[in-house]
Amino acid sequence: MSDTIKSRPQIGHKVVGELKRLFQIFLYMLICVGAILYFRMSIPSKENIGLWHFGYAIVKALLLAKFILLGHMLHIGERLRGRPLFYSSLYQALALCLLLIVLLGLEEGVVALVQGQTIRASIGAVLGSSRHLILAQGLLMFLLLLPYVAFLQLNEALGAGNLKRLFFASRSLQDTEHVTLKG
């Protein structure tokens, strides 16, 4: 019984931590997706991109955050963790990008099925986009994930809280003289 009582606060703490992590990923993705949408709005075209598309950006950012968190829980792309940060960051960003492409494709297929399309039509809807558009979206996804993954891995390499301290704590000239990197 004492194990049950002790585990409840730990479970609550873990849930709060995961929700906080989901929210942080969501904010990052919302800024990125919102910036891309704003860029698309600035290009004159026949396609009317209105403010309601920002609601779409919120939903898409939440979906991406959920899928990225799932990727972390499944340890996607963590195989090269012992290698230099450059290679392990590239590998994990690529692995997460591929996971997101697959999961977003499945999500689009399910949406098409829910809207009453046949399986063949839903696959056609997902794959029917131009190859250049699919490639561009995949490249953008990779470029959005790369700094995210690099900062995560850099934080892990420096030790918990050190990256946050480097970015947000006041530094004096004396503090910077003591910083050394292992070479």
PDB file of N, CA and C in Angstrom, residues 125-166:
ATOM      1  N   ALA A 125      -5.574  11.162 -52.344  1.00  0.00           N
ATOM      2  CA  ALA A 125      -5.573  12.523 -51.806  1.00  0.00           C
ATOM      3  C   ALA A 125      -4.258  12.830 -51.094  1.00  0.00           C
ATOM      4  N   VAL A 126      -3.734  11.829 -50.385  1.00  0.00           N
ATOM      5  CA  VAL A 126      -2.472  12.037 -49.664  1.00  0.00           C
ATOM      6  C   VAL A 126      -1.306  12.106 -50.642  1.00  0.00           C
ATOM      7  N   LEU A 127      -1.259  11.171 -51.574  1.00  0.00           N
ATOM      8  CA  LEU A 127      -0.129  11.099 -52.509  1.00  0.00           C
ATOM      9  C   LEU A 127      -0.334  11.911 -53.767  1.00  0.00           C
ATOM     10  N   GLY A 128      -1.527  12.494 -53.932  1.00  0.00           N
ATOM     11  CA  GLY A 128      -1.845  13.202 -55.164  1.00  0.00           C
ATOM     12  C   GLY A 128      -1.183  14.560 -55.299  1.00  0.00           C
ATOM     13  N   SER A 129      -0.622  15.073 -54.234  1.00  0.00           N
ATOM     14  CA  SER A 129       0.047  16.375 -54.312  1.00  0.00           C
ATOM     15  C   SER A 129       1.263  16.273 -55.217  1.00  0.00           C
ATOM     16  N   SER A 130       1.699  17.398 -55.687  1.00  0.00           N
ATOM     17  CA  SER A 130       2.885  17.412 -56.544  1.00  0.00           C
ATOM     18  C   SER A 130       4.102  16.911 -55.768  1.00  0.00           C
ATOM     19  N   ARG A 131       4.983  16.213 -56.468  1.00  0.00           N
ATOM     20  CA  ARG A 131       6.203  15.704 -55.820  1.00  0.00           C
ATOM     21  C   ARG A 131       7.052  16.838 -55.271  1.00  0.00           C
ATOM     22  N   HIS A 132       7.037  17.976 -55.984  1.00  0.00           N
ATOM     23  CA  HIS A 132       7.824  19.119 -55.516  1.00  0.00           C
ATOM     24  C   HIS A 132       7.262  19.664 -54.203  1.00  0.00           C
ATOM     25  N   LEU A 133       5.938  19.685 -54.083  1.00  0.00           N
ATOM     26  CA  LEU A 133       5.323  20.168 -52.854  1.00  0.00           C
ATOM     27  C   LEU A 133       5.626  19.226 -51.691  1.00  0.00           C
ATOM     28  N   ILE A 134       5.526  17.926 -51.925  1.00  0.00           N
ATOM     29  CA  ILE A 134       5.821  16.945 -50.875  1.00  0.00           C
ATOM     30  C   ILE A 134       7.282  17.042 -50.455  1.00  0.00           C
ATOM     31  N   LEU A 135       8.183  17.164 -51.424  1.00  0.00           N
ATOM     32  CA  LEU A 135       9.611  17.289 -51.128  1.00  0.00           C
ATOM     33  C   LEU A 135       9.893  18.582 -50.361  1.00  0.00           C
ATOM     34  N   ALA A 136       9.253  19.685 -50.775  1.00  0.00           N
ATOM     35  CA  ALA A 136       9.462  20.970 -50.100  1.00  0.00           C
ATOM     36  C   ALA A 136       8.952  20.916 -48.664  1.00  0.00           C
ATOM     37  N   GLN A 137       7.795  20.295 -48.453  1.00  0.00           N
ATOM     38  CA  GLN A 137       7.261  20.186 -47.096  1.00  0.00           C
ATOM     39  C   GLN A 137       8.150  19.307 -46.220  1.00  0.00           C
ATOM     40  N   GLY A 138       8.667  18.215 -46.784  1.00  0.00           N
ATOM     41  CA  GLY A 138       9.580  17.357 -46.039  1.00  0.00           C
ATOM     42  C   GLY A 138      10.864  18.085 -45.675  1.00  0.00           C
ATOM     43  N   LEU A 139      11.403  18.855 -46.620  1.00  0.00           N
ATOM     44  CA  LEU A 139      12.618  19.625 -46.358  1.00  0.00           C
ATOM     45  C   LEU A 139      12.382  20.680 -45.282  1.00  0.00           C
ATOM     46  N   LEU A 140      11.252  21.374 -45.369  1.00  0.00           N
ATOM     47  CA  LEU A 140      10.919  22.362 -44.343  1.00  0.00           C
ATOM     48  C   LEU A 140      10.787  21.708 -42.971  1.00  0.00           C
ATOM     49  N   MET A 141      10.141  20.550 -42.931  1.00  0.00           N
ATOM     50  CA  MET A 141       9.976  19.834 -41.672  1.00  0.00           C
ATOM     51  C   MET A 141      11.343  19.484 -41.084  1.00  0.00           C
ATOM     52  N   PHE A 142      12.247  18.998 -41.928  1.00  0.00           N
ATOM     53  CA  PHE A 142      13.592  18.653 -41.464  1.00  0.00           C
ATOM     54  C   PHE A 142      14.311  19.898 -40.936  1.00  0.00           C
ATOM     55  N   LEU A 143      14.204  21.007 -41.662  1.00  0.00           N
ATOM     56  CA  LEU A 143      14.876  22.235 -41.241  1.00  0.00           C
ATOM     57  C   LEU A 143      14.287  22.808 -39.954  1.00  0.00           C
ATOM     58  N   LEU A 144      13.009  22.558 -39.708  1.00  0.00           N
ATOM     59  CA  LEU A 144      12.395  22.999 -38.449  1.00  0.00           C
ATOM     60  C   LEU A 144      12.811  22.106 -37.284  1.00  0.00           C
ATOM     61  N   LEU A 145      12.987  20.824 -37.566  1.00  0.00           N
ATOM     62  CA  LEU A 145      13.358  19.883 -36.513  1.00  0.00           C
ATOM     63  C   LEU A 145      14.838  19.955 -36.142  1.00  0.00           C
ATOM     64  N   LEU A 146      15.688  20.332 -37.076  1.00  0.00           N
ATOM     65  CA  LEU A 146      17.134  20.316 -36.829  1.00  0.00           C
ATOM     66  C   LEU A 146      17.558  21.195 -35.652  1.00  0.00           C
ATOM     67  N   PRO A 147      17.163  22.469 -35.582  1.00  0.00           N
ATOM     68  CA  PRO A 147      17.585  23.247 -34.398  1.00  0.00           C
ATOM     69  C   PRO A 147      16.930  22.746 -33.112  1.00  0.00           C
ATOM     70  N   TYR A 148      15.707  22.282 -33.207  1.00  0.00           N
ATOM     71  CA  TYR A 148      15.028  21.736 -32.034  1.00  0.00           C
ATOM     72  C   TYR A 148      15.814  20.555 -31.464  1.00  0.00           C
ATOM     73  N   VAL A 149      16.164  19.603 -32.318  1.00  0.00           N
ATOM     74  CA  VAL A 149      16.907  18.418 -31.888  1.00  0.00           C
ATOM     75  C   VAL A 149      18.307  18.803 -31.423  1.00  0.00           C
ATOM     76  N   ALA A 150      18.956  19.713 -32.131  1.00  0.00           N
ATOM     77  CA  ALA A 150      20.312  20.124 -31.759  1.00  0.00           C
ATOM     78  C   ALA A 150      20.325  20.750 -30.361  1.00  0.00           C
ATOM     79  N   PHE A 151      19.343  21.604 -30.065  1.00  0.00           N
ATOM     80  CA  PHE A 151      19.287  22.208 -28.735  1.00  0.00           C
ATOM     81  C   PHE A 151      18.974  21.172 -27.665  1.00  0.00           C
ATOM     82  N   LEU A 152      18.102  20.208 -27.974  1.00  0.00           N
ATOM     83  CA  LEU A 152      17.828  19.144 -27.004  1.00  0.00           C
ATOM     84  C   LEU A 152      19.092  18.359 -26.681  1.00  0.00           C
ATOM     85  N   GLN A 153      19.825  17.993 -27.716  1.00  0.00           N
ATOM     86  CA  GLN A 153      21.026  17.193 -27.499  1.00  0.00           C
ATOM     87  C   GLN A 153      22.141  18.016 -26.852  1.00  0.00           C
ATOM     88  N   LEU A 154      22.237  19.285 -27.202  1.00  0.00           N
ATOM     89  CA  LEU A 154      23.228  20.150 -26.564  1.00  0.00           C
ATOM     90  C   LEU A 154      22.915  20.314 -25.075  1.00  0.00           C
ATOM     91  N   ASN A 155      21.641  20.470 -24.744  1.00  0.00           N
ATOM     92  CA  ASN A 155      21.232  20.560 -23.344  1.00  0.00           C
ATOM     93  C   ASN A 155      21.613  19.290 -22.581  1.00  0.00           C
ATOM     94  N   GLU A 156      21.390  18.146 -23.219  1.00  0.00           N
ATOM     95  CA  GLU A 156      21.739  16.872 -22.587  1.00  0.00           C
ATOM     96  C   GLU A 156      23.259  16.758 -22.399  1.00  0.00           C
ATOM     97  N   ALA A 157      24.030  17.194 -23.388  1.00  0.00           N
ATOM     98  CA  ALA A 157      25.490  17.093 -23.314  1.00  0.00           C
ATOM     99  C   ALA A 157      26.079  18.023 -22.250  1.00  0.00           C
ATOM    100  N   LEU A 158      25.487  19.204 -22.106  1.00  0.00           N
ATOM    101  CA  LEU A 158      25.988  20.170 -21.127  1.00  0.00           C
ATOM    102  C   LEU A 158      25.544  19.848 -19.705  1.00  0.00           C
ATOM    103  N   GLY A 159      24.514  19.050 -19.569  1.00  0.00           N
ATOM    104  CA  GLY A 159      23.971  18.733 -18.250  1.00  0.00           C
ATOM    105  C   GLY A 159      22.698  19.519 -18.013  1.00  0.00           C
ATOM    106  N   ALA A 160      21.827  18.953 -17.219  1.00  0.00           N
ATOM    107  CA  ALA A 160      20.508  19.542 -16.977  1.00  0.00           C
ATOM    108  C   ALA A 160      20.622  20.975 -16.474  1.00  0.00           C
ATOM    109  N   GLY A 161      19.941  21.876 -17.141  1.00  0.00           N
ATOM    110  CA  GLY A 161      19.874  23.268 -16.714  1.00  0.00           C
ATOM    111  C   GLY A 161      21.003  24.153 -17.180  1.00  0.00           C
ATOM    112  N   ASN A 162      22.114  23.601 -17.661  1.00  0.00           N
ATOM    113  CA  ASN A 162      23.259  24.439 -18.033  1.00  0.00           C
ATOM    114  C   ASN A 162      22.990  25.255 -19.294  1.00  0.00           C
ATOM    115  N   LEU A 163      22.307  24.685 -20.272  1.00  0.00           N
ATOM    116  CA  LEU A 163      21.995  25.434 -21.493  1.00  0.00           C
ATOM    117  C   LEU A 163      21.040  26.575 -21.174  1.00  0.00           C
ATOM    118  N   LYS A 164      20.049  26.299 -20.359  1.00  0.00           N
ATOM    119  CA  LYS A 164      19.099  27.342 -19.945  1.00  0.00           C
ATOM    120  C   LYS A 164      19.839  28.452 -19.217  1.00  0.00           C
ATOM    121  N   ARG A 165      20.768  28.070 -18.341  1.00  0.00           N
ATOM    122  CA  ARG A 165      21.549  29.067 -17.610  1.00  0.00           C
ATOM    123  C   ARG A 165      22.408  29.897 -18.563  1.00  0.00           C
ATOM    124  N   LEU A 166      23.012  29.247 -19.561  1.00  0.00           N
ATOM    125  CA  LEU A 166      23.833  29.978 -20.530  1.00  0.00           C
ATOM    126  C   LEU A 166      23.018  30.997 -21.312  1.00  0.00           C
TER     127      LEU A 166
END
